Coordinates of C-alpha atoms in Angstrom, one line a residue:
M1 CA 56.8 141.4 97.7
G2 CA 60.0 142.9 99.1
I3 CA 62.7 141.9 101.6
V4 CA 62.6 140.6 105.1
A5 CA 65.2 139.9 107.8
G6 CA 65.9 137.0 110.2
L7 CA 68.2 137.4 113.2
D8 CA 69.7 134.5 115.2
S9 CA 70.9 135.4 118.6
S10 CA 73.0 132.3 119.5
P11 CA 74.9 131.9 122.8
D12 CA 78.0 133.6 121.3
F13 CA 76.9 135.9 118.5
T14 CA 74.2 137.5 116.5
R15 CA 73.8 136.8 112.8
I16 CA 71.3 138.6 110.6
V17 CA 70.3 137.6 107.1
V18 CA 68.2 139.8 104.7
C19 CA 66.2 137.7 102.3
D20 CA 64.0 138.1 99.2
T21 CA 60.5 137.6 100.4
D22 CA 59.4 135.4 97.5
T23 CA 62.4 133.1 97.0
G24 CA 64.3 133.2 100.3
A25 CA 67.6 134.1 98.5
V26 CA 70.0 135.7 100.9
L27 CA 70.7 139.2 99.7
R28 CA 73.1 140.4 102.5
Q29 CA 74.1 139.5 106.0
G30 CA 75.6 140.9 109.2
Y31 CA 77.4 139.3 112.1
A32 CA 78.7 140.4 115.5
P33 CA 79.9 138.5 118.6
H34 CA 78.3 139.1 121.9
P35 CA 80.3 141.7 123.8
V36 CA 80.6 139.6 127.0
E37 CA 81.1 135.9 127.6
A38 CA 78.7 134.0 129.9
R39 CA 80.0 134.2 133.5
D40 CA 80.0 131.2 135.6
G41 CA 78.6 132.6 138.9
G42 CA 80.8 130.3 141.0
G43 CA 79.8 127.5 143.2
G44 CA 78.5 125.6 140.2
R45 CA 75.6 127.8 139.5
P46 CA 74.1 128.4 136.0
S47 CA 75.9 130.9 133.9
D48 CA 74.8 134.6 134.0
V49 CA 74.5 136.9 131.0
D50 CA 73.2 140.5 130.9
P51 CA 70.5 140.4 128.2
Q52 CA 71.7 143.9 127.1
A53 CA 74.7 142.1 125.6
W54 CA 72.3 140.5 123.1
L55 CA 70.9 144.0 122.1
L56 CA 74.4 145.5 121.7
S57 CA 75.4 142.6 119.5
L58 CA 72.2 142.9 117.5
G59 CA 72.8 146.7 116.9
E60 CA 76.4 146.0 115.7
A61 CA 75.3 143.2 113.4
A62 CA 72.6 145.5 111.9
G63 CA 75.1 148.3 111.3
G64 CA 75.9 149.9 107.9
G65 CA 72.3 150.1 106.8
L66 CA 71.8 146.3 106.7
L67 CA 68.1 146.6 107.4
E68 CA 67.3 149.4 104.9
G69 CA 64.1 148.6 103.1
V70 CA 63.3 145.6 105.3
Q71 CA 59.5 145.2 105.9
A72 CA 59.5 142.5 108.6
I73 CA 61.9 140.8 111.0
G74 CA 61.8 137.4 112.6
V75 CA 63.8 136.5 115.8
S76 CA 65.5 133.2 116.5
A77 CA 67.4 132.9 119.8
Q78 CA 69.2 130.4 122.0
Q79 CA 66.8 128.1 123.8
N80 CA 66.5 127.7 127.6
A81 CA 67.8 131.2 128.4
L82 CA 65.5 132.4 131.2
V83 CA 65.0 136.2 131.7
P84 CA 63.3 136.9 135.0
L85 CA 61.6 140.4 135.1
D86 CA 60.2 142.3 138.0
A87 CA 56.7 144.0 138.0
Q88 CA 58.2 147.1 136.3
G89 CA 59.7 145.0 133.5
N90 CA 63.3 145.3 134.7
T91 CA 65.6 142.3 134.9
V92 CA 65.7 140.9 138.4
R93 CA 69.2 139.4 137.7
P94 CA 71.2 138.5 134.7
A95 CA 69.7 135.9 132.4
L96 CA 70.3 132.3 133.4
V97 CA 71.7 130.6 130.3
G98 CA 73.6 127.5 131.4
G99 CA 73.0 124.1 132.9
D100 CA 75.4 122.4 135.3
K101 CA 75.7 120.0 138.2
R102 CA 73.9 122.3 140.7
A103 CA 71.0 122.6 138.2
Q104 CA 70.9 118.8 137.9
V105 CA 70.1 118.7 141.6
A106 CA 67.2 121.1 141.0
A107 CA 66.0 119.0 138.1
A108 CA 66.0 115.9 140.3
D109 CA 64.1 117.8 143.0
L110 CA 61.4 118.8 140.5
V111 CA 61.0 115.3 139.2
D112 CA 60.4 114.0 142.7
A113 CA 58.1 116.9 143.6
L114 CA 55.6 116.1 140.9
G115 CA 55.8 112.3 141.4
G116 CA 58.3 111.0 138.9
R117 CA 59.4 111.1 135.3
E118 CA 56.1 109.8 134.0
A119 CA 54.1 112.5 135.7
W120 CA 56.2 115.2 134.0
A121 CA 56.0 113.4 130.6
Q122 CA 52.2 113.4 130.9
A123 CA 52.0 117.0 132.1
V124 CA 54.2 118.8 129.6
G125 CA 55.8 116.2 127.3
C126 CA 59.3 116.3 128.8
V127 CA 61.2 115.5 132.0
P128 CA 63.1 118.4 133.6
Q129 CA 66.8 118.6 132.6
A130 CA 69.4 120.9 134.0
A131 CA 69.2 123.6 131.2
Q132 CA 65.4 124.0 131.1
P133 CA 63.7 127.2 132.4
V134 CA 61.5 125.3 134.9
T135 CA 64.7 123.8 136.5
K136 CA 66.3 127.3 136.6
L137 CA 63.2 128.5 138.5
R138 CA 63.7 125.8 141.1
W139 CA 67.4 126.7 141.3
L140 CA 66.5 130.4 141.8
A141 CA 64.0 129.7 144.5
K142 CA 66.6 127.6 146.4
N143 CA 69.7 129.7 145.9
E144 CA 68.4 133.3 145.5
P145 CA 65.1 133.5 147.3
E146 CA 65.0 137.3 147.3
N147 CA 65.4 137.4 143.5
A148 CA 62.8 134.6 143.2
L149 CA 60.3 136.7 145.2
R150 CA 60.8 139.7 143.0
T151 CA 60.3 137.7 139.8
A152 CA 56.9 138.7 138.3
V153 CA 57.3 137.9 134.6
L154 CA 59.1 135.1 132.8
L155 CA 60.6 135.5 129.3
Q156 CA 63.0 133.5 127.2
A157 CA 65.7 135.1 125.0
H158 CA 63.6 135.4 121.8
D159 CA 60.6 136.7 123.8
W160 CA 62.8 139.4 125.4
L161 CA 64.4 140.5 122.1
V162 CA 61.0 140.7 120.4
W163 CA 59.6 142.7 123.3
Q164 CA 62.6 145.1 123.2
L165 CA 62.3 145.6 119.4
L166 CA 58.7 146.5 119.8
G167 CA 59.5 149.1 122.5
R168 CA 58.6 147.1 125.6
P169 CA 54.8 147.1 125.1
V170 CA 52.4 145.9 127.8
R171 CA 51.7 142.8 125.7
R172 CA 54.4 140.1 125.8
T173 CA 54.4 137.2 123.4
T174 CA 56.1 133.9 122.6
D175 CA 55.5 131.1 120.1
R176 CA 54.6 127.4 120.5
G177 CA 58.2 126.3 119.7
G178 CA 59.8 128.4 122.4
A179 CA 57.1 127.7 125.0
S180 CA 57.4 123.9 124.4
G181 CA 60.9 123.8 125.8
T182 CA 60.2 125.6 129.1
G183 CA 58.9 122.7 131.1
Y184 CA 55.7 124.6 132.0
W185 CA 53.8 124.6 128.7
S186 CA 52.3 121.4 127.1
A187 CA 52.7 120.9 123.3
A188 CA 49.9 118.3 123.6
T189 CA 47.3 120.7 125.1
G190 CA 48.7 124.0 123.9
A191 CA 48.3 125.4 127.4
Y192 CA 50.5 126.6 130.2
R193 CA 50.8 124.8 133.5
P194 CA 51.1 127.7 135.9
D195 CA 51.0 125.2 138.8
L196 CA 54.4 123.9 137.6
V197 CA 55.8 127.5 137.7
E198 CA 54.5 127.7 141.3
L199 CA 56.0 124.3 142.1
A200 CA 59.4 125.4 140.9
L201 CA 59.5 129.1 141.9
G202 CA 57.2 129.1 144.9
H203 CA 54.6 131.5 143.4
Q204 CA 52.9 132.2 140.1
T205 CA 54.1 134.8 137.5
M206 CA 52.9 136.4 134.3
L207 CA 53.7 134.3 131.3
P208 CA 53.9 135.6 127.6
E209 CA 50.9 135.0 125.3
V210 CA 51.5 132.1 122.9
I211 CA 50.7 133.3 119.4
G212 CA 50.3 131.4 116.2
P213 CA 53.1 130.6 113.7
A214 CA 52.0 133.1 111.2
D215 CA 50.9 135.8 113.7
A216 CA 52.8 139.1 114.2
A217 CA 54.0 140.0 117.7
G218 CA 53.5 143.6 116.7
T219 CA 54.7 146.5 114.6
T220 CA 57.5 149.0 115.7
P221 CA 56.7 152.7 115.7
E222 CA 58.6 152.9 112.4
G223 CA 56.2 150.4 110.9
L224 CA 58.4 147.4 110.9
L225 CA 56.5 144.1 111.4
I226 CA 58.0 141.7 114.0
S227 CA 56.9 138.1 113.7
A228 CA 56.3 135.7 116.6
G229 CA 60.0 134.5 116.8
T230 CA 61.0 131.0 118.0
G231 CA 63.8 129.0 119.5
E232 CA 67.0 128.2 117.5
T233 CA 66.1 124.5 117.0
M234 CA 62.7 125.3 115.5
A235 CA 64.0 128.1 113.4
A236 CA 66.8 125.9 112.0
A237 CA 64.2 123.2 111.1
F238 CA 62.0 125.8 109.4
G239 CA 65.1 127.3 107.6
L240 CA 66.0 123.8 106.3
G241 CA 62.4 123.4 105.1
I242 CA 61.9 120.0 106.7
G243 CA 58.4 118.5 106.7
L244 CA 56.6 115.2 107.4
G245 CA 58.9 112.2 106.7
D246 CA 62.0 114.3 107.5
A247 CA 64.4 114.0 110.4
V248 CA 67.4 116.0 111.4
V249 CA 70.4 114.4 113.0
S250 CA 72.7 117.0 114.6
L251 CA 76.3 116.1 115.3
G252 CA 77.7 118.2 118.2
A253 CA 79.7 117.0 121.1
S254 CA 76.4 115.4 122.1
G255 CA 73.9 114.4 119.4
S256 CA 70.2 115.0 118.8
V257 CA 67.6 113.5 116.5
M258 CA 64.4 115.3 115.8
A259 CA 61.6 114.8 113.3
V260 CA 58.4 116.5 112.2
H261 CA 55.2 114.8 113.4
P262 CA 51.6 115.7 113.4
E263 CA 50.9 115.2 117.1
A264 CA 52.7 115.5 120.4
L265 CA 54.3 112.3 121.8
A266 CA 54.1 111.8 125.5
D267 CA 56.9 109.5 126.4
H268 CA 56.8 107.9 129.9
S269 CA 60.5 107.0 129.8
G270 CA 61.5 110.6 129.2
M271 CA 63.7 109.7 126.2
I272 CA 61.5 111.8 123.9
T273 CA 61.2 115.6 124.5
S274 CA 57.9 116.6 122.9
L275 CA 58.6 120.1 121.4
A276 CA 56.4 122.1 119.1
D277 CA 57.8 123.4 115.8
A278 CA 57.5 126.8 114.1
T279 CA 54.7 125.8 111.7
G280 CA 51.9 124.3 114.0
M281 CA 53.3 120.8 113.9
H282 CA 55.3 118.9 116.5
L283 CA 59.0 118.3 116.8
P284 CA 59.8 115.2 119.0
V285 CA 63.5 115.2 120.0
V286 CA 65.7 112.4 121.3
T287 CA 69.2 113.3 122.5
T288 CA 72.4 111.3 123.0
L289 CA 75.2 112.5 125.3
N290 CA 77.9 111.2 123.1
A291 CA 78.5 112.1 119.4
V292 CA 81.5 114.0 118.2
R293 CA 83.1 113.8 121.7
A294 CA 83.6 110.0 121.0
L295 CA 85.4 110.9 117.8
R296 CA 87.6 113.5 119.6
G297 CA 88.5 111.0 122.3
T298 CA 89.5 108.4 119.8
A299 CA 91.6 110.9 117.8
E300 CA 93.4 111.8 121.0
L301 CA 93.9 108.1 122.0
L302 CA 95.4 107.5 118.5
G303 CA 97.6 110.6 118.6
L304 CA 95.9 112.2 115.7
P305 CA 95.7 116.0 115.3
D306 CA 92.1 116.4 114.1
L307 CA 88.9 114.6 113.0
E308 CA 89.9 114.8 109.3
S309 CA 92.9 112.6 110.1
L310 CA 90.7 110.2 112.1
S311 CA 88.2 110.0 109.1
E312 CA 91.0 109.3 106.7
L313 CA 92.3 106.5 108.9
A314 CA 88.8 105.0 109.4
M315 CA 88.4 104.8 105.6
K316 CA 91.3 102.3 105.5
S317 CA 89.2 99.9 107.5
T318 CA 86.0 98.2 106.2
P319 CA 82.4 98.2 107.5
G320 CA 82.2 96.3 110.8
A321 CA 85.8 97.4 111.7
H322 CA 86.9 93.7 111.7
G323 CA 84.6 93.0 114.6
L324 CA 85.5 95.9 116.8
V325 CA 82.4 97.6 118.4
L326 CA 82.6 100.8 120.4
L327 CA 79.7 101.6 122.7
P328 CA 80.4 105.4 122.9
Y329 CA 78.9 106.0 126.3
L330 CA 81.9 108.1 127.5
E331 CA 79.9 110.6 129.6
G332 CA 77.2 108.1 130.6
E333 CA 74.2 108.1 128.2
R334 CA 70.6 109.4 128.0
T335 CA 69.6 107.1 125.1
P336 CA 69.6 104.5 126.5
N337 CA 69.2 105.9 130.0
L338 CA 72.6 104.9 131.5
P339 CA 73.7 108.0 133.4
H340 CA 76.6 106.4 135.3
T341 CA 78.0 104.0 132.8
A342 CA 81.2 104.2 130.7
G343 CA 82.1 103.4 127.2
T344 CA 82.9 99.8 126.1
L345 CA 85.2 98.5 123.4
A346 CA 84.3 94.9 122.4
G347 CA 85.5 92.4 119.8
L348 CA 89.2 92.7 120.4
R349 CA 91.2 90.1 118.5
R350 CA 94.8 90.1 117.3
E351 CA 93.7 91.0 113.8
S352 CA 91.4 93.8 114.9
M353 CA 93.9 95.6 117.1
K354 CA 94.9 98.2 114.5
P355 CA 94.4 101.9 114.6
E356 CA 92.3 102.0 111.4
H357 CA 89.8 99.5 112.9
L358 CA 89.5 101.5 116.1
A359 CA 88.9 104.7 114.1
R360 CA 86.2 103.0 112.0
A361 CA 84.6 101.6 115.2
A362 CA 84.4 105.1 116.7
F363 CA 82.5 106.4 113.6
E364 CA 80.2 103.4 113.5
G365 CA 79.6 103.5 117.3
M366 CA 78.6 107.2 117.2
L367 CA 76.3 106.7 114.2
C368 CA 74.7 103.5 115.7
G369 CA 74.0 105.4 118.9
L370 CA 72.2 108.0 116.9
A371 CA 70.4 105.3 114.9
D372 CA 69.2 103.9 118.3
A373 CA 67.8 107.4 119.0
L374 CA 66.1 107.4 115.5
D375 CA 64.5 104.0 116.4
V376 CA 63.0 105.5 119.5
L377 CA 61.0 107.9 117.2
R378 CA 60.3 105.2 114.6
G379 CA 59.0 103.0 117.4
R380 CA 56.4 105.6 118.2
G381 CA 55.1 105.8 114.7
V382 CA 57.2 108.7 113.4
E383 CA 57.8 108.3 109.7
V384 CA 61.4 108.9 108.6
R385 CA 62.1 108.8 104.8
R386 CA 64.9 111.3 104.7
I387 CA 67.6 112.5 107.2
F388 CA 69.3 115.9 107.2
L389 CA 72.7 115.5 108.8
L390 CA 74.0 118.7 110.4
G391 CA 77.3 119.8 112.1
P392 CA 80.9 120.2 110.8
A393 CA 81.4 116.4 111.3
A394 CA 78.7 115.7 108.7
E395 CA 81.3 116.7 106.1
L396 CA 83.7 114.0 107.1
S397 CA 84.1 111.2 104.5
A398 CA 83.8 108.4 107.1
V399 CA 80.5 109.8 108.3
Q400 CA 79.1 110.1 104.8
A401 CA 80.3 106.6 103.9
A402 CA 78.6 105.0 106.8
A403 CA 75.5 107.1 107.7
P404 CA 73.1 106.1 104.9
S405 CA 73.4 102.3 105.4
L406 CA 73.4 102.6 109.2
F407 CA 70.4 104.9 109.3
G408 CA 68.7 102.8 106.5
T409 CA 67.5 105.8 104.5
Q410 CA 68.5 108.7 102.3
V411 CA 70.9 111.2 104.0
V412 CA 71.0 114.8 103.0
V413 CA 74.1 116.9 104.0
P414 CA 73.1 120.6 103.5
Q415 CA 75.8 123.2 102.7
P416 CA 76.8 125.1 105.9
A417 CA 74.6 128.1 106.5
D418 CA 72.8 129.9 109.4
Y419 CA 69.6 128.0 109.0
A420 CA 68.2 129.5 112.2
A421 CA 68.5 133.0 110.8
I422 CA 67.0 131.9 107.5
G423 CA 64.1 130.2 109.3
A424 CA 63.5 133.4 111.3
A425 CA 63.4 135.4 108.0
R426 CA 61.0 132.8 106.5
Q427 CA 58.7 133.3 109.5
A428 CA 58.9 137.1 109.0
A429 CA 57.9 136.6 105.3
W430 CA 55.0 134.4 106.4
A431 CA 53.7 136.9 108.9
L432 CA 54.1 139.8 106.5
G433 CA 52.2 138.0 103.8
V434 CA 49.3 137.2 106.2
S435 CA 49.2 140.7 107.5
Q436 CA 48.9 142.0 103.9
G437 CA 46.1 139.6 103.1
G438 CA 48.0 137.7 100.4
R439 CA 49.0 134.6 102.2
D440 CA 47.2 131.7 103.9
P441 CA 48.1 131.6 107.7
R442 CA 48.2 127.7 107.4
T443 CA 50.8 127.7 104.5
P444 CA 54.3 129.1 104.9
P445 CA 56.1 130.6 102.0
A446 CA 57.7 128.0 99.7
W447 CA 61.3 129.0 99.7
Q448 CA 64.2 127.3 97.8
G449 CA 65.4 124.3 99.7
A450 CA 68.9 124.1 101.1
A451 CA 71.7 123.3 98.6
A452 CA 72.9 119.8 99.7
Q453 CA 74.6 116.6 98.9
V454 CA 72.2 113.6 98.7
L455 CA 73.6 110.2 99.8
E456 CA 71.7 106.9 99.3
P457 CA 72.3 103.6 101.1
G458 CA 72.2 101.7 97.8
D459 CA 74.0 98.4 97.8
E460 CA 75.5 99.0 101.2
L461 CA 72.2 98.8 103.0
A462 CA 72.5 95.1 104.0
V463 CA 76.1 95.6 105.2
G464 CA 75.0 98.6 107.3
Q465 CA 72.2 96.6 108.9
A466 CA 74.7 93.8 109.7
V467 CA 76.9 96.4 111.5
R468 CA 73.9 97.7 113.4
Q469 CA 73.1 94.1 114.5
Q470 CA 76.7 93.7 115.7
F471 CA 76.4 96.9 117.7
T472 CA 73.0 95.9 119.1
A473 CA 74.3 92.5 120.2
V474 CA 77.2 94.1 122.2
R475 CA 74.9 96.7 123.7
E476 CA 72.4 94.1 124.8
Q477 CA 75.1 91.8 126.2
T478 CA 76.7 94.7 128.1
H479 CA 73.5 96.5 129.2
P480 CA 70.7 93.9 129.1
G481 CA 67.3 95.5 128.8
A482 CA 68.6 99.1 129.0
F483 CA 67.2 100.0 125.6
H484 CA 63.6 99.0 125.0
L485 CA 61.2 100.7 122.5

């Protein structure tokens, strides 16, 4: 059929991939950093970024004729970046892209204003967090009332980029995936809650039209089709090719677990954020505050230069770390909900007080915390037969040795790639095929899966489950009743 492009506008850079429409093979790619860093506005306010920086970066990444011959483009962009526009379509102020202590106060205000966490979970499938657009609206209303009054239209980063690529038409669009993270759109009902915008901002605004996964947002004057676009999380899931039975465990400083599910999950505890994906399905997400930060802290404590050294040391220990258990709640924790707690090291005996056992306990504690997050989803009927493990730490031997038996299922470690950009390109191919009449709007193109290592629990399954029981016993003894499915 031809070639399509996907662009991923992350917080720091733009990456563009050009792919074969039929196979998904990456033919060429471009990259450019954003020309400015996010500016902390001072006084603990969310970070500010001029959206023009994203356009400048996009133009640089697309240089050298990268997009020559491309028929359609998909846009993936950082989630939660709020772009407030006035009635003429101009930015009221720089985009709000961060989340910090001040925004946490706004989040707590909003939770109380609607009547608690359960009310929010029922309304839109998530409880306001510091980074979410709905929380930024409350922050804006409280701290910049004049800007709040001028705000007439609300867009997110990918909505704004799509709108710019199309020449700023009257019609503004978004997709289910992006809308589901705003805090004022419900994945369960597929509808906006304008009353929540008013609750946060003080008045209602225009909101972008939510179009279907295979719909086109429009066509540029040059005839280039632009697909709906989506948030980075949804684009990465689409680029990986995950489907029912698959989960993704992402190892950043904090951790996240998401899985494909046919329906939205309202979770009264607020542990599950009920997002929509880029295909018409749902993407429930559970996050932990502590993942790789627990490994980095342990490496520093042991005087090791990097995580590779920590991994090598951990491999000199054995499963169960000679009885050492680390509850890695170093920054408090969200899953379980223990915002003010600290980490715990249990099981200290003379024979366990060795660096290699502490190293092993750090890896097992991190993975058991993520396994707890997985159990939240499994406890709500989400099927998990295969887990994709993402992030640089997924390459560490200690992670790969322990993850399959602790998670209790097959673990897939994809080769590093910009799966968000690839997912955006796949979306573009889908919209292009539908617009030409050759593709079913319910069936995305079947591209080659990600090249990956496949790890099985095998004979280690029973050992891994014993380690989990050891972790669970310490967690329950230290924080009784904190974690309940």
